[in-house]
CSV table of N, CA and C in Angstrom, one decimal:
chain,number,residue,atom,x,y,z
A,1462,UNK,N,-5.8,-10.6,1.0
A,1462,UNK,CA,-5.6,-11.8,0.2
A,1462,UNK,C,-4.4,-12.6,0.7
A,1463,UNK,N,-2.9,-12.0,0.7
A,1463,UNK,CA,-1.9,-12.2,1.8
A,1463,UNK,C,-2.3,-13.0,2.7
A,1464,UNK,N,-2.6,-12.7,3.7
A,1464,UNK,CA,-2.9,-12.7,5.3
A,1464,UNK,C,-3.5,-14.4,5.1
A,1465,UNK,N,-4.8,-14.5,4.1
A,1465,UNK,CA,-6.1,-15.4,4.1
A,1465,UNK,C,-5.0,-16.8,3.4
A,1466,UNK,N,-4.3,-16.2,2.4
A,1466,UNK,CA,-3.2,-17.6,1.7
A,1466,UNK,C,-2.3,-18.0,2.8
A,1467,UNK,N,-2.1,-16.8,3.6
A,1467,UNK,CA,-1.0,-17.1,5.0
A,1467,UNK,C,-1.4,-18.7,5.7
A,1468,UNK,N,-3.2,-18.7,6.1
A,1468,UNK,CA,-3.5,-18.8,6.9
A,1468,UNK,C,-4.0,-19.9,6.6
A,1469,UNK,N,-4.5,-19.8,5.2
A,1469,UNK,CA,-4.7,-21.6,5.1
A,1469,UNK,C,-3.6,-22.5,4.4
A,1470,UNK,N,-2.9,-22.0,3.5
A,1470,UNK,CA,-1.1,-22.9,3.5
A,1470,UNK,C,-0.5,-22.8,4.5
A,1471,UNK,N,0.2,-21.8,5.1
A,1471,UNK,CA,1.6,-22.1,5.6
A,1471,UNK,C,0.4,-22.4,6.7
A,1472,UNK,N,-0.5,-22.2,7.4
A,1472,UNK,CA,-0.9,-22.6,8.9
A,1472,UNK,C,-2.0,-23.8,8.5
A,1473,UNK,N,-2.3,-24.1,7.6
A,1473,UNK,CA,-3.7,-25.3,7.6
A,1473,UNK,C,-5.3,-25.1,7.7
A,1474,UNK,N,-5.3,-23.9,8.3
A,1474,UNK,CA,-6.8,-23.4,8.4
A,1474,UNK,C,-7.4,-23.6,6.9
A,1475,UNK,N,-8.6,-24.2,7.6
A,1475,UNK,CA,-9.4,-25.1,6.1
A,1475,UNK,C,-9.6,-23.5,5.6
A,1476,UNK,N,-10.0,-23.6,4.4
A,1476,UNK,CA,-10.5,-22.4,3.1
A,1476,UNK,C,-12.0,-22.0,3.4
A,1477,UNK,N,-12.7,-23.2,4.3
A,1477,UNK,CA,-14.4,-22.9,4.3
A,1477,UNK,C,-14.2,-22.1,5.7
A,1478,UNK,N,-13.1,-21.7,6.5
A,1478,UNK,CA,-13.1,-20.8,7.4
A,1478,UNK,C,-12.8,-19.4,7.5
A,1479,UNK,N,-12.4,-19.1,6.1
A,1479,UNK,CA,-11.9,-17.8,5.6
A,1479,UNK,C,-12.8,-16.9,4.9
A,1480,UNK,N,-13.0,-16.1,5.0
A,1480,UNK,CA,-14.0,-15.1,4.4
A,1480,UNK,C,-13.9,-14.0,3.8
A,1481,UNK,N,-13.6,-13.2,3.0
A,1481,UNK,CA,-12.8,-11.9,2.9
A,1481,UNK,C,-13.9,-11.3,2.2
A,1482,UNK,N,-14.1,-9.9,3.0
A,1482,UNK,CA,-15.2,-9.1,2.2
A,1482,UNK,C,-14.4,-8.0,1.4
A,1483,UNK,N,-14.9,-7.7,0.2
A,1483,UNK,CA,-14.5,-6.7,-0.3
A,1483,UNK,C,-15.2,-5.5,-1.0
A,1484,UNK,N,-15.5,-4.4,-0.5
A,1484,UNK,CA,-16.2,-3.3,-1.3
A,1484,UNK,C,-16.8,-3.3,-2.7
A,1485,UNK,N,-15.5,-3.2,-3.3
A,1485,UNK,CA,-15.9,-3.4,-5.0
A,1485,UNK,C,-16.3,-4.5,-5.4
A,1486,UNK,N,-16.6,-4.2,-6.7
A,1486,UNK,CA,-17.1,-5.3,-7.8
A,1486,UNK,C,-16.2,-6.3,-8.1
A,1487,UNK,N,-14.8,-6.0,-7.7
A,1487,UNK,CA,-13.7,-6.7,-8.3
A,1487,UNK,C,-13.0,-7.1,-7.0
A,1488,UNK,N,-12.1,-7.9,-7.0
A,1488,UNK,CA,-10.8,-8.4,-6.2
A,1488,UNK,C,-9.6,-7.0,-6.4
A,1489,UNK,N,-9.4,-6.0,-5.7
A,1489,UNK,CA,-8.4,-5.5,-5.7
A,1489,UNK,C,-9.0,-4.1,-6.3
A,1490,UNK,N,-9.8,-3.6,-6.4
A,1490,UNK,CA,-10.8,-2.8,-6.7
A,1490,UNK,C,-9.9,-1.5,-6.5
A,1491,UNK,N,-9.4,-0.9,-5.2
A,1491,UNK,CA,-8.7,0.1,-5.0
A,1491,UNK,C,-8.0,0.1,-6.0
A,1492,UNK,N,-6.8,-1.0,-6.3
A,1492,UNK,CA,-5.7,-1.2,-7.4
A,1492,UNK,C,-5.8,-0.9,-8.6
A,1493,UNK,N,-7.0,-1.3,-9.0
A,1493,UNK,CA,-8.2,-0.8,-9.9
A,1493,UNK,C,-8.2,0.2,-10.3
A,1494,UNK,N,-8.5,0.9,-9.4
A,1494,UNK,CA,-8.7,2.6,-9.5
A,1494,UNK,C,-7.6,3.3,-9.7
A,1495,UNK,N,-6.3,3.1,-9.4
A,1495,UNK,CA,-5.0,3.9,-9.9
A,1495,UNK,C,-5.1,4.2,-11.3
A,1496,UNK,N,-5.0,5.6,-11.2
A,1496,UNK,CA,-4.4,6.2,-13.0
A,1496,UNK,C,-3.1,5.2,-13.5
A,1497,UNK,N,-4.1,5.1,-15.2
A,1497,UNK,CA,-3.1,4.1,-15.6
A,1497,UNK,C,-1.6,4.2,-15.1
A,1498,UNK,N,-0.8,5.6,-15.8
A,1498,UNK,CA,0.1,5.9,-15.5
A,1498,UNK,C,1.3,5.3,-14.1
A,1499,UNK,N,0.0,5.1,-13.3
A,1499,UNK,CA,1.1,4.7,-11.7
A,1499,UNK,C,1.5,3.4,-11.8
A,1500,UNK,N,2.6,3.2,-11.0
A,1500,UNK,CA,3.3,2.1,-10.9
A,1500,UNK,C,3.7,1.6,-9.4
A,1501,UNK,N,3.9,0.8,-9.4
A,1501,UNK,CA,4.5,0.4,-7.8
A,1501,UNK,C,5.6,1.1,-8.0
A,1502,UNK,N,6.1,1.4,-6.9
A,1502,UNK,CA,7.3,2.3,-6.7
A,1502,UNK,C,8.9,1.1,-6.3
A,1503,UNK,N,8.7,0.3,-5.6
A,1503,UNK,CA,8.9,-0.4,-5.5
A,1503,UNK,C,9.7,-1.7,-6.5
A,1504,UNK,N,10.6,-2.1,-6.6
A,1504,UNK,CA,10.9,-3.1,-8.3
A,1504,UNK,C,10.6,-4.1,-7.3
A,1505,UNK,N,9.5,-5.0,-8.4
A,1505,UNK,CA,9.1,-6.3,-8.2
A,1505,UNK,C,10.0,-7.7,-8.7
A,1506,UNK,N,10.9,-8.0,-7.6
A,1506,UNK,CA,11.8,-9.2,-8.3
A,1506,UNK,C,12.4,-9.7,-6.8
A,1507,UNK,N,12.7,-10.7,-7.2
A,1507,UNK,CA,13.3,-11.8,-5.4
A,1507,UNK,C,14.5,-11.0,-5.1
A,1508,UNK,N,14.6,-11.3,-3.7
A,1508,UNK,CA,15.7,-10.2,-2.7
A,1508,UNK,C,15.8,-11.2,-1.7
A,1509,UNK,N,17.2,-11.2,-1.4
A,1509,UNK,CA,17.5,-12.1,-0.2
A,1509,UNK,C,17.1,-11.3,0.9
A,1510,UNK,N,16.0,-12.1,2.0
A,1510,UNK,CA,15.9,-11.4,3.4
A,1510,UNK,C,15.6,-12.2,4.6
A,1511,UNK,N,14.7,-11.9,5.2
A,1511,UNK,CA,14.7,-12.8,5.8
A,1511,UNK,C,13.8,-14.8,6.0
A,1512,UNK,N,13.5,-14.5,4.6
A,1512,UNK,CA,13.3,-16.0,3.9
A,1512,UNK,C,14.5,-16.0,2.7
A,1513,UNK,N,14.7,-17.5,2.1
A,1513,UNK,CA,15.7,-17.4,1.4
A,1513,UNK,C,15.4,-16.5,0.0
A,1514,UNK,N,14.2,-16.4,-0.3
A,1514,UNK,CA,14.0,-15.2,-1.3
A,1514,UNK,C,12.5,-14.7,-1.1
A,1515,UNK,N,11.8,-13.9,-1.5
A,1515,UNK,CA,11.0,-13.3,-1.4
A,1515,UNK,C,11.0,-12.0,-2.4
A,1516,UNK,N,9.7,-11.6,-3.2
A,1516,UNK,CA,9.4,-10.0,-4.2
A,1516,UNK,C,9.3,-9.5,-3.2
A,1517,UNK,N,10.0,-8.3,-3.0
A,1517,UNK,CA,9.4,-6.9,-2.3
A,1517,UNK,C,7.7,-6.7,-2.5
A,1518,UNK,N,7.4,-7.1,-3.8
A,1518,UNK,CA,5.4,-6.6,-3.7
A,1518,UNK,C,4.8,-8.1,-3.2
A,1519,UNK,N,5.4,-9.1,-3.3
A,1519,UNK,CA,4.6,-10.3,-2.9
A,1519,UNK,C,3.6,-10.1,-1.7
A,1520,UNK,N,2.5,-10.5,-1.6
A,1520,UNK,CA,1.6,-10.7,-0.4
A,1520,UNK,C,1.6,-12.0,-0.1
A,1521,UNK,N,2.0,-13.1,-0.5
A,1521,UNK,CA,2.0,-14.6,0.0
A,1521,UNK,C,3.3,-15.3,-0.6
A,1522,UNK,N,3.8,-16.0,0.5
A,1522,UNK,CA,5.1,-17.1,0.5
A,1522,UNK,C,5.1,-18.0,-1.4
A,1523,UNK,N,6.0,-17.6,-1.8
A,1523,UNK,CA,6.5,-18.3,-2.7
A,1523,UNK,C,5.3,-18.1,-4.2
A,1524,UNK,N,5.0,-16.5,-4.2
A,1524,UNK,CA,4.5,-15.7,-5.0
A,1524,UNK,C,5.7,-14.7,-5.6
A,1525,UNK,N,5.1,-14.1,-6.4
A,1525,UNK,CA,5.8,-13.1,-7.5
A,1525,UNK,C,5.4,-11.8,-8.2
A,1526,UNK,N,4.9,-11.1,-8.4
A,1526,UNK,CA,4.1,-10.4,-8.9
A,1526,UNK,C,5.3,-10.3,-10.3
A,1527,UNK,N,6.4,-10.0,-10.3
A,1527,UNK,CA,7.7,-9.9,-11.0
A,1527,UNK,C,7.5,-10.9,-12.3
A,1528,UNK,N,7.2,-12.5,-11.6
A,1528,UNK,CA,6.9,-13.5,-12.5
A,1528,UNK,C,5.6,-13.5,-13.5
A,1529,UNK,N,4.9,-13.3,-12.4
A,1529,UNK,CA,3.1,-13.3,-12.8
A,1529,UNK,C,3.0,-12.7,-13.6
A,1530,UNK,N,3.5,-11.5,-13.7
A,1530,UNK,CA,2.9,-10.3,-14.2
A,1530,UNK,C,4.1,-9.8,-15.7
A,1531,UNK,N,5.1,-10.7,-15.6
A,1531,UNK,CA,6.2,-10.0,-15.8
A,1531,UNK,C,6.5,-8.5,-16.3
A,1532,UNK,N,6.4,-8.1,-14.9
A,1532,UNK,CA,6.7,-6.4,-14.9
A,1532,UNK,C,7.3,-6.1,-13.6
A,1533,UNK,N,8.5,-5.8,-13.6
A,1533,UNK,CA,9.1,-5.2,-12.7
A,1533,UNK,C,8.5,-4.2,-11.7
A,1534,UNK,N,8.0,-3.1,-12.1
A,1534,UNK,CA,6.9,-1.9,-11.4
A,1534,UNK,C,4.8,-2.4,-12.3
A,1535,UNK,N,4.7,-3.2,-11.3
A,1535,UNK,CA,3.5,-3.1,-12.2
A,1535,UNK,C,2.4,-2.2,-11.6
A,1536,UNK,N,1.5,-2.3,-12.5
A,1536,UNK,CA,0.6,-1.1,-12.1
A,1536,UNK,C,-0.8,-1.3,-11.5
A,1537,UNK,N,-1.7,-0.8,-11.0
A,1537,UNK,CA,-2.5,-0.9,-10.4
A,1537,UNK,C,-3.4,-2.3,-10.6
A,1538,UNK,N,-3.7,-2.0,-12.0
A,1538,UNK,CA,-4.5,-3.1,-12.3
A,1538,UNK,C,-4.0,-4.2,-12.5
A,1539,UNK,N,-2.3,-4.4,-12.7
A,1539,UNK,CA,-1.8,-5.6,-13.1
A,1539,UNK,C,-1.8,-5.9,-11.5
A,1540,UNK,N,-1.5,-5.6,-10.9
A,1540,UNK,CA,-1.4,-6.0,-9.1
A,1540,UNK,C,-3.0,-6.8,-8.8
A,1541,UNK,N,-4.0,-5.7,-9.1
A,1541,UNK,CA,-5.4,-6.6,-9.2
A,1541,UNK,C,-5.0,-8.2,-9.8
A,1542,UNK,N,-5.0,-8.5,-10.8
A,1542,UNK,CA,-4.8,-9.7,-11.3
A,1542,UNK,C,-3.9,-10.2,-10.7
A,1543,UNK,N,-2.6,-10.1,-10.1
A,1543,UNK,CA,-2.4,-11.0,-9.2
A,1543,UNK,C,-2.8,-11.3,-7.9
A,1544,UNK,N,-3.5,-10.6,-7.4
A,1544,UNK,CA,-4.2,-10.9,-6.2
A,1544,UNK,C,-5.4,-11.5,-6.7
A,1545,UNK,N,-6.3,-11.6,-7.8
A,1545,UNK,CA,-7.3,-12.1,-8.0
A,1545,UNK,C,-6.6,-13.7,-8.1
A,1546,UNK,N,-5.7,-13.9,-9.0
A,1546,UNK,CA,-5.0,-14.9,-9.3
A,1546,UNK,C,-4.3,-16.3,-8.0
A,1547,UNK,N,-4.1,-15.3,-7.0
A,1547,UNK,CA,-3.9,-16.2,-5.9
A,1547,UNK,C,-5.1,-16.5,-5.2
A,1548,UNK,N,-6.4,-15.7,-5.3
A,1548,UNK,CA,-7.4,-15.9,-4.5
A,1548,UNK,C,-7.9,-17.3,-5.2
A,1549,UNK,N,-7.7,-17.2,-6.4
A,1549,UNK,CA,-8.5,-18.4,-7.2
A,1549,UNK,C,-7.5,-19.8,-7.0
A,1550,UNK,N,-6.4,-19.5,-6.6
A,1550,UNK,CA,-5.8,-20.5,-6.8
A,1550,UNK,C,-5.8,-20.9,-5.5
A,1551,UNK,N,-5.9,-20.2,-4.4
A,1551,UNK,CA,-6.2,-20.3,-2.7
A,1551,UNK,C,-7.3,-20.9,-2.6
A,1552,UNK,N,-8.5,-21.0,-3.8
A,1552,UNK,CA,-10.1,-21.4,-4.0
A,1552,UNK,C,-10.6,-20.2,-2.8
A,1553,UNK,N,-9.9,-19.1,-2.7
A,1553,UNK,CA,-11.0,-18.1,-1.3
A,1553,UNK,C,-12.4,-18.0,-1.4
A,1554,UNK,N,-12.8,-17.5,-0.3
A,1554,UNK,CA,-14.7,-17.4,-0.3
A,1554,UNK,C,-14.0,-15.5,0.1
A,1555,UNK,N,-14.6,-15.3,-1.1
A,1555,UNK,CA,-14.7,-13.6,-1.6
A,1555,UNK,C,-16.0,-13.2,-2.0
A,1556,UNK,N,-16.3,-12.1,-0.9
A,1556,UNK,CA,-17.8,-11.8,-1.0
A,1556,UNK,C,-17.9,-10.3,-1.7
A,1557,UNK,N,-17.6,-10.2,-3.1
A,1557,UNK,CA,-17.7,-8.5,-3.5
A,1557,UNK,C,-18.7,-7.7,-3.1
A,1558,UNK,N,-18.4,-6.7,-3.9
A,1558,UNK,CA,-19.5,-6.0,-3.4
A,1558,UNK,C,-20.6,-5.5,-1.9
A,1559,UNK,N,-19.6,-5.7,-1.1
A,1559,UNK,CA,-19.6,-6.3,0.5
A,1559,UNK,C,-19.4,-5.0,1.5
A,1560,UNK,N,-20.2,-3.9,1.7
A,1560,UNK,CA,-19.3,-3.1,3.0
A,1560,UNK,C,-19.8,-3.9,4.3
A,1561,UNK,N,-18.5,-3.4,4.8
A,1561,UNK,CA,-18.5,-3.5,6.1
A,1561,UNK,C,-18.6,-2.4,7.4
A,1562,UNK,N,-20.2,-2.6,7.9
A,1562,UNK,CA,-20.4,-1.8,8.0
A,1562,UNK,C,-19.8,-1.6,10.3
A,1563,UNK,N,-19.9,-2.5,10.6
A,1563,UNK,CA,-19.6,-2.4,12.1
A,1563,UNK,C,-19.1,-4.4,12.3
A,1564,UNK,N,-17.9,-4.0,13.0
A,1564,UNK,CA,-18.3,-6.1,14.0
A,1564,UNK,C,-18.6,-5.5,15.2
A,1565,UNK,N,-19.1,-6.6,15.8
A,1565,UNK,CA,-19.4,-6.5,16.9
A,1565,UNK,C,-18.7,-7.7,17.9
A,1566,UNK,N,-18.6,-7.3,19.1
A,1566,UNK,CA,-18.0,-8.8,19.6
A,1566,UNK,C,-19.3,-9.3,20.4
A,1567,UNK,N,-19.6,-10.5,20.5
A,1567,UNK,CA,-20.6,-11.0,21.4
A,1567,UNK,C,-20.4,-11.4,22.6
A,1568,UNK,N,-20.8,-12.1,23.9
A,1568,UNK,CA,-20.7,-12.2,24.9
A,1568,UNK,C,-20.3,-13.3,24.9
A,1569,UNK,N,-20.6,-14.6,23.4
A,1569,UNK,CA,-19.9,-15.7,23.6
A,1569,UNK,C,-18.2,-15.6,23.3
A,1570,UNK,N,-17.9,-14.7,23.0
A,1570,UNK,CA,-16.6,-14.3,22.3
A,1570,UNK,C,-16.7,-14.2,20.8
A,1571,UNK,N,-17.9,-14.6,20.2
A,1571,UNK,CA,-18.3,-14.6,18.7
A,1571,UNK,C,-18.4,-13.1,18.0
A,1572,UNK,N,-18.3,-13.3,16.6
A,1572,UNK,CA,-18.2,-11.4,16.4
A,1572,UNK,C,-19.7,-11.8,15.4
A,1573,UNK,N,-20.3,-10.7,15.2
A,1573,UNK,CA,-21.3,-10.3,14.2
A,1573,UNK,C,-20.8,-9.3,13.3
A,1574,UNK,N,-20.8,-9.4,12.0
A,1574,UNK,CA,-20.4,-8.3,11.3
A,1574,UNK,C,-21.7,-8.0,10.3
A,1575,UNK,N,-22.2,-6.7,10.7
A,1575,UNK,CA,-22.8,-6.1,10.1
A,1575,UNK,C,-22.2,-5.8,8.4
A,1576,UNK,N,-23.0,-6.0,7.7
A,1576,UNK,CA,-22.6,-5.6,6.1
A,1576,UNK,C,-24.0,-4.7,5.5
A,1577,UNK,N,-23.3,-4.6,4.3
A,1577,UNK,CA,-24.3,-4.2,3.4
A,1577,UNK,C,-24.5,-4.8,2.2
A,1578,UNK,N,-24.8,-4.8,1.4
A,1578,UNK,CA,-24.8,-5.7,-0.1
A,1578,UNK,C,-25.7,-5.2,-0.8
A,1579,UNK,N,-25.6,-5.1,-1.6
A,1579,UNK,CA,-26.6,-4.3,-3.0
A,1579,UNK,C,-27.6,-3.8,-2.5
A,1580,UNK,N,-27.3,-2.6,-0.8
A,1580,UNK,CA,-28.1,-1.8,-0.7
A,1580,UNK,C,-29.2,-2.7,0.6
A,1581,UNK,N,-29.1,-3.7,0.5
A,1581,UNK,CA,-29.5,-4.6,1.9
A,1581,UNK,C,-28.7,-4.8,3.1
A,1582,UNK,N,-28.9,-3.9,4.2
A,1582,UNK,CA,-28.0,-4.5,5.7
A,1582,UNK,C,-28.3,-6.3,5.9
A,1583,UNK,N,-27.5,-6.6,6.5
A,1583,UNK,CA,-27.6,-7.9,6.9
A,1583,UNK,C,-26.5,-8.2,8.1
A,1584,UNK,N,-26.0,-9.4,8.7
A,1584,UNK,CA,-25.2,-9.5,9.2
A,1584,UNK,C,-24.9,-11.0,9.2
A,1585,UNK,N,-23.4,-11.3,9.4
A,1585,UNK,CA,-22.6,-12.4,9.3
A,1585,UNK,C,-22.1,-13.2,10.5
């Protein structure tokens, strides 16, 4: 999610170029899966570094999870929601429920990515 907000704010690459496949049913699905109990280890709140501030859990420029969420250590599923939360606001093309099963590179320099989806191979 990071990387894909990287790439079309701070660099311009249109949003209809971005694609992000994700296994689960959900945006952040692994995150998901943490026993309630766990927490980021990590304290979520701005730290001077090498931008003038930045969260240690942020995945995108001038995010928070600290604010978002207002939780210092948040937990699995509250992390989900912010990454769902920037994807929607990034408008991403998120394809759940998605493995990825092989890319391939082609000869034109184009890749093919083999997937799967509700039990149907296909490719991209």
């Amino acid at each position: 999610i990071g990387c894909a907000v990287s790439l079309t704010r701070a660099f311009g690459l249109d949003p209809s170029r971005v694609r992000l496949l994700e296994r689960g049913e959900a945006i952040g699905a692994s995150f998901r899966a943490w026993p309630e109990e766990m927490r980021f280890i990590s304290p979520s709140f701005n730290q001077q570094g090498w931008t003038s501030s930045f969260d240690l859990n942020a995945v995108a420029h001038d995010t928070s999870p600290a604010y978002a969420l207002h939780s210092q250590h948040p937990s699995g599923s509250q992390y989900a929601d912010y990454l769902a939360a920037l994807a929607k606001d990034a408008n991403l093309d998120i394809k759940l429920g998605t493995e990825v099963l092989d890319v391939e590179r082609l000869e034109d320099g184009d890749f093919d990515v083999h997937i799967n989806k509700g039990g149907v191979d296909d490719v991209l």
